[in-house]
Amino acid sequence: MENKDDFYMGLAIEQAKQAGEIGEVPIGAVIIMQDEMIAAAYNRRETWHDATAHAEVIAIREACAKLGCWRLTGATLYVTIEPCPMCAGALVMSRIDRLVYGSADYKAGAVESLFNIVQHKSLNHQLFVTAGVRSDECSTLMKDFFRQRRK
């Protein structure tokens, strides 16, 4: 599983780089089902003037449209940064089975840093979580982006 996780996180990192190139916060996500990428997205909040246009939400919308179903049972979402509360809730509501993320987000993370929405026992669905996949690369993308913005 580890090599696949590294490979698929690389696809999410490529999405994040595309976001950074257009001035968006460099967060990327891909959804994999049965070893096939069914969705790929990056942040578009600035471009679309939409507070909900996070990489995870866009990827979920794309996957649901492709499959013609809102339930993404059997899918794994790879994302470069720990999901925020909105995205963590969307993961639960879409019934994604597994979440793999790169770096923790100590300001808004809702998987381990501030909350754990995706494994909350009161909800009717919990995800399996793998954290820290290619964490250094994911973290560096964010740090470099914000360092450039401050110049």
PDB file of C-alpha atoms in Angstrom:
ATOM      1  CA  MET A   1       0.000   0.000   0.000  1.00  0.00           C
ATOM      2  CA  GLU A   2       2.837   2.383   0.843  1.00  0.00           C
ATOM      3  CA  ASN A   3       4.199   2.618  -2.712  1.00  0.00           C
ATOM      4  CA  LYS A   4       0.703   3.208  -4.089  1.00  0.00           C
ATOM      5  CA  ASP A   5       0.135   5.890  -1.469  1.00  0.00           C
ATOM      6  CA  ASP A   6       3.370   7.610  -2.496  1.00  0.00           C
ATOM      7  CA  PHE A   7       2.405   7.405  -6.160  1.00  0.00           C
ATOM      8  CA  TYR A   8      -1.124   8.746  -5.717  1.00  0.00           C
ATOM      9  CA  MET A   9       0.059  11.478  -3.356  1.00  0.00           C
ATOM     10  CA  GLY A  10       2.413  12.504  -6.161  1.00  0.00           C
ATOM     11  CA  LEU A  11      -0.664  13.069  -8.341  1.00  0.00           C
ATOM     12  CA  ALA A  12      -2.191  15.243  -5.607  1.00  0.00           C
ATOM     13  CA  ILE A  13       1.082  17.166  -5.334  1.00  0.00           C
ATOM     14  CA  GLU A  14       0.961  17.846  -9.082  1.00  0.00           C
ATOM     15  CA  GLN A  15      -2.541  19.253  -8.624  1.00  0.00           C
ATOM     16  CA  ALA A  16      -1.290  21.435  -5.759  1.00  0.00           C
ATOM     17  CA  LYS A  17       1.490  22.799  -7.949  1.00  0.00           C
ATOM     18  CA  GLN A  18      -1.098  23.798 -10.574  1.00  0.00           C
ATOM     19  CA  ALA A  19      -2.979  25.714  -7.894  1.00  0.00           C
ATOM     20  CA  GLY A  20       0.143  27.568  -6.835  1.00  0.00           C
ATOM     21  CA  GLU A  21       0.929  28.506 -10.429  1.00  0.00           C
ATOM     22  CA  ILE A  22      -2.340  30.432 -10.702  1.00  0.00           C
ATOM     23  CA  GLY A  23      -2.081  32.081  -7.284  1.00  0.00           C
ATOM     24  CA  GLU A  24      -4.280  29.646  -5.386  1.00  0.00           C
ATOM     25  CA  VAL A  25      -3.203  28.090  -2.094  1.00  0.00           C
ATOM     26  CA  PRO A  26      -1.343  24.967  -3.287  1.00  0.00           C
ATOM     27  CA  ILE A  27      -3.580  22.159  -2.127  1.00  0.00           C
ATOM     28  CA  GLY A  28      -4.356  19.280  -4.443  1.00  0.00           C
ATOM     29  CA  ALA A  29      -6.561  16.215  -4.207  1.00  0.00           C
ATOM     30  CA  VAL A  30      -7.243  13.076  -6.197  1.00  0.00           C
ATOM     31  CA  ILE A  31      -9.818  10.356  -5.701  1.00  0.00           C
ATOM     32  CA  ILE A  32      -8.858   6.788  -6.521  1.00  0.00           C
ATOM     33  CA  MET A  33     -11.258   3.886  -6.918  1.00  0.00           C
ATOM     34  CA  GLN A  34     -10.113   0.402  -7.934  1.00  0.00           C
ATOM     35  CA  ASP A  35      -6.668   1.751  -8.872  1.00  0.00           C
ATOM     36  CA  GLU A  36      -8.201   4.323 -11.220  1.00  0.00           C
ATOM     37  CA  MET A  37      -8.127   8.078 -10.722  1.00  0.00           C
ATOM     38  CA  ILE A  38     -11.750   9.176 -10.957  1.00  0.00           C
ATOM     39  CA  ALA A  39     -11.224  12.810  -9.953  1.00  0.00           C
ATOM     40  CA  ALA A  40      -8.438  15.352  -9.620  1.00  0.00           C
ATOM     41  CA  ALA A  41      -8.705  18.913  -8.343  1.00  0.00           C
ATOM     42  CA  TYR A  42      -6.942  21.813  -6.717  1.00  0.00           C
ATOM     43  CA  ASN A  43      -8.057  24.834  -4.738  1.00  0.00           C
ATOM     44  CA  ARG A  44     -10.067  27.388  -6.725  1.00  0.00           C
ATOM     45  CA  ARG A  45     -11.383  29.734  -4.012  1.00  0.00           C
ATOM     46  CA  GLU A  46      -9.765  32.848  -5.475  1.00  0.00           C
ATOM     47  CA  THR A  47     -10.463  31.954  -9.105  1.00  0.00           C
ATOM     48  CA  TRP A  48     -14.099  31.039  -8.584  1.00  0.00           C
ATOM     49  CA  HIS A  49     -14.776  33.511  -5.721  1.00  0.00           C
ATOM     50  CA  ASP A  50     -16.214  30.555  -3.814  1.00  0.00           C
ATOM     51  CA  ALA A  51     -15.386  29.792  -0.182  1.00  0.00           C
ATOM     52  CA  THR A  52     -16.302  26.126  -0.729  1.00  0.00           C
ATOM     53  CA  ALA A  53     -13.962  25.624  -3.708  1.00  0.00           C
ATOM     54  CA  HIS A  54     -11.439  23.552  -1.776  1.00  0.00           C
ATOM     55  CA  ALA A  55      -9.589  20.783  -3.614  1.00  0.00           C
ATOM     56  CA  GLU A  56     -11.380  18.031  -1.687  1.00  0.00           C
ATOM     57  CA  VAL A  57     -14.876  19.401  -2.324  1.00  0.00           C
ATOM     58  CA  ILE A  58     -14.198  19.920  -6.025  1.00  0.00           C
ATOM     59  CA  ALA A  59     -12.773  16.389  -6.321  1.00  0.00           C
ATOM     60  CA  ILE A  60     -15.804  14.923  -4.534  1.00  0.00           C
ATOM     61  CA  ARG A  61     -18.172  16.794  -6.865  1.00  0.00           C
ATOM     62  CA  GLU A  62     -16.215  15.594  -9.901  1.00  0.00           C
ATOM     63  CA  ALA A  63     -16.186  11.966  -8.700  1.00  0.00           C
ATOM     64  CA  CYS A  64     -19.911  11.992  -7.924  1.00  0.00           C
ATOM     65  CA  ALA A  65     -20.691  13.426 -11.361  1.00  0.00           C
ATOM     66  CA  LYS A  66     -18.505  10.832 -13.071  1.00  0.00           C
ATOM     67  CA  LEU A  67     -20.086   7.936 -11.169  1.00  0.00           C
ATOM     68  CA  GLY A  68     -23.626   9.331 -11.205  1.00  0.00           C
ATOM     69  CA  CYS A  69     -23.876   8.690  -7.467  1.00  0.00           C
ATOM     70  CA  TRP A  70     -23.186  10.664  -4.296  1.00  0.00           C
ATOM     71  CA  ARG A  71     -21.881   7.650  -2.397  1.00  0.00           C
ATOM     72  CA  LEU A  72     -18.159   7.164  -2.975  1.00  0.00           C
ATOM     73  CA  THR A  73     -17.901   3.882  -1.103  1.00  0.00           C
ATOM     74  CA  GLY A  74     -14.686   2.104  -2.023  1.00  0.00           C
ATOM     75  CA  ALA A  75     -12.849   5.332  -2.844  1.00  0.00           C
ATOM     76  CA  THR A  76      -9.709   6.821  -1.337  1.00  0.00           C
ATOM     77  CA  LEU A  77      -9.095  10.570  -1.324  1.00  0.00           C
ATOM     78  CA  TYR A  78      -5.480  11.762  -1.371  1.00  0.00           C
ATOM     79  CA  VAL A  79      -4.908  15.369  -0.378  1.00  0.00           C
ATOM     80  CA  THR A  80      -1.735  17.292   0.281  1.00  0.00           C
ATOM     81  CA  ILE A  81      -2.890  18.982   3.499  1.00  0.00           C
ATOM     82  CA  GLU A  82      -5.071  17.756   6.360  1.00  0.00           C
ATOM     83  CA  PRO A  83      -8.709  18.600   5.539  1.00  0.00           C
ATOM     84  CA  CYS A  84     -10.513  21.473   7.223  1.00  0.00           C
ATOM     85  CA  PRO A  85     -13.853  20.961   9.035  1.00  0.00           C
ATOM     86  CA  MET A  86     -15.892  21.604   5.872  1.00  0.00           C
ATOM     87  CA  CYS A  87     -13.883  19.143   3.810  1.00  0.00           C
ATOM     88  CA  ALA A  88     -13.768  16.544   6.588  1.00  0.00           C
ATOM     89  CA  GLY A  89     -17.558  16.740   6.780  1.00  0.00           C
ATOM     90  CA  ALA A  90     -17.830  16.339   3.011  1.00  0.00           C
ATOM     91  CA  LEU A  91     -15.640  13.242   3.188  1.00  0.00           C
ATOM     92  CA  VAL A  92     -17.925  11.697   5.794  1.00  0.00           C
ATOM     93  CA  MET A  93     -21.093  12.651   3.919  1.00  0.00           C
ATOM     94  CA  SER A  94     -19.804  11.245   0.616  1.00  0.00           C
ATOM     95  CA  ARG A  95     -18.993   7.908   2.294  1.00  0.00           C
ATOM     96  CA  ILE A  96     -15.395   7.839   1.097  1.00  0.00           C
ATOM     97  CA  ASP A  97     -13.694   4.851   2.734  1.00  0.00           C
ATOM     98  CA  ARG A  98     -10.173   6.132   3.173  1.00  0.00           C
ATOM     99  CA  LEU A  99      -8.324   9.422   3.509  1.00  0.00           C
ATOM    100  CA  VAL A 100      -4.600   9.809   2.871  1.00  0.00           C
ATOM    101  CA  TYR A 101      -3.072  13.200   3.521  1.00  0.00           C
ATOM    102  CA  GLY A 102       0.363  14.748   3.451  1.00  0.00           C
ATOM    103  CA  SER A 103       0.932  17.458   6.066  1.00  0.00           C
ATOM    104  CA  ALA A 104      -0.976  18.312   9.206  1.00  0.00           C
ATOM    105  CA  ASP A 105      -2.754  21.663   9.391  1.00  0.00           C
ATOM    106  CA  TYR A 106      -2.398  23.001  12.923  1.00  0.00           C
ATOM    107  CA  LYS A 107      -4.630  26.009  12.189  1.00  0.00           C
ATOM    108  CA  ALA A 108      -7.633  24.319  10.567  1.00  0.00           C
ATOM    109  CA  GLY A 109      -7.100  20.548  10.505  1.00  0.00           C
ATOM    110  CA  ALA A 110     -10.183  18.499  11.276  1.00  0.00           C
ATOM    111  CA  VAL A 111      -8.691  15.010  11.148  1.00  0.00           C
ATOM    112  CA  GLU A 112      -6.119  15.160  13.939  1.00  0.00           C
ATOM    113  CA  SER A 113      -4.816  18.657  14.578  1.00  0.00           C
ATOM    114  CA  LEU A 114      -7.877  20.437  16.000  1.00  0.00           C
ATOM    115  CA  PHE A 115     -10.704  17.902  15.608  1.00  0.00           C
ATOM    116  CA  ASN A 116     -11.270  14.397  14.332  1.00  0.00           C
ATOM    117  CA  ILE A 117     -14.462  14.665  12.346  1.00  0.00           C
ATOM    118  CA  VAL A 118     -13.718  11.770   9.980  1.00  0.00           C
ATOM    119  CA  GLN A 119     -13.570   9.202  12.787  1.00  0.00           C
ATOM    120  CA  HIS A 120     -16.121  10.684  15.179  1.00  0.00           C
ATOM    121  CA  LYS A 121     -18.124   7.814  16.689  1.00  0.00           C
ATOM    122  CA  SER A 122     -21.372   9.835  16.739  1.00  0.00           C
ATOM    123  CA  LEU A 123     -21.431  10.083  12.944  1.00  0.00           C
ATOM    124  CA  ASN A 124     -22.840   7.304  10.788  1.00  0.00           C
ATOM    125  CA  HIS A 125     -19.636   6.879   8.756  1.00  0.00           C
ATOM    126  CA  GLN A 126     -15.962   6.872   9.682  1.00  0.00           C
ATOM    127  CA  LEU A 127     -12.932   6.823   7.395  1.00  0.00           C
ATOM    128  CA  PHE A 128      -9.666   4.964   7.634  1.00  0.00           C
ATOM    129  CA  VAL A 129      -6.883   7.549   7.786  1.00  0.00           C
ATOM    130  CA  THR A 130      -3.240   7.482   6.755  1.00  0.00           C
ATOM    131  CA  ALA A 131      -1.347  10.662   7.618  1.00  0.00           C
ATOM    132  CA  GLY A 132       2.075  11.982   6.721  1.00  0.00           C
ATOM    133  CA  VAL A 133       2.492  10.592   3.198  1.00  0.00           C
ATOM    134  CA  ARG A 134       5.167  12.726   1.505  1.00  0.00           C
ATOM    135  CA  SER A 135       4.623  15.232   4.289  1.00  0.00           C
ATOM    136  CA  ASP A 136       7.827  17.189   3.701  1.00  0.00           C
ATOM    137  CA  GLU A 137       6.974  17.849   0.041  1.00  0.00           C
ATOM    138  CA  CYS A 138       3.432  18.898   0.878  1.00  0.00           C
ATOM    139  CA  SER A 139       4.569  21.178   3.672  1.00  0.00           C
ATOM    140  CA  THR A 140       7.288  22.746   1.533  1.00  0.00           C
ATOM    141  CA  LEU A 141       4.759  23.645  -1.174  1.00  0.00           C
ATOM    142  CA  MET A 142       2.720  25.584   1.377  1.00  0.00           C
ATOM    143  CA  LYS A 143       5.683  27.257   3.049  1.00  0.00           C
ATOM    144  CA  ASP A 144       7.213  28.329  -0.269  1.00  0.00           C
ATOM    145  CA  PHE A 145       3.874  29.674  -1.505  1.00  0.00           C
ATOM    146  CA  PHE A 146       3.286  31.846   1.552  1.00  0.00           C
ATOM    147  CA  ARG A 147       6.923  32.953   1.676  1.00  0.00           C
ATOM    148  CA  GLN A 148       6.543  34.231  -1.908  1.00  0.00           C
ATOM    149  CA  ARG A 149       3.251  35.975  -1.045  1.00  0.00           C
ATOM    150  CA  ARG A 150       4.874  37.863   1.819  1.00  0.00           C
ATOM    151  CA  LYS A 151       7.594  39.309  -0.449  1.00  0.00           C
TER     152      LYS A 151
END
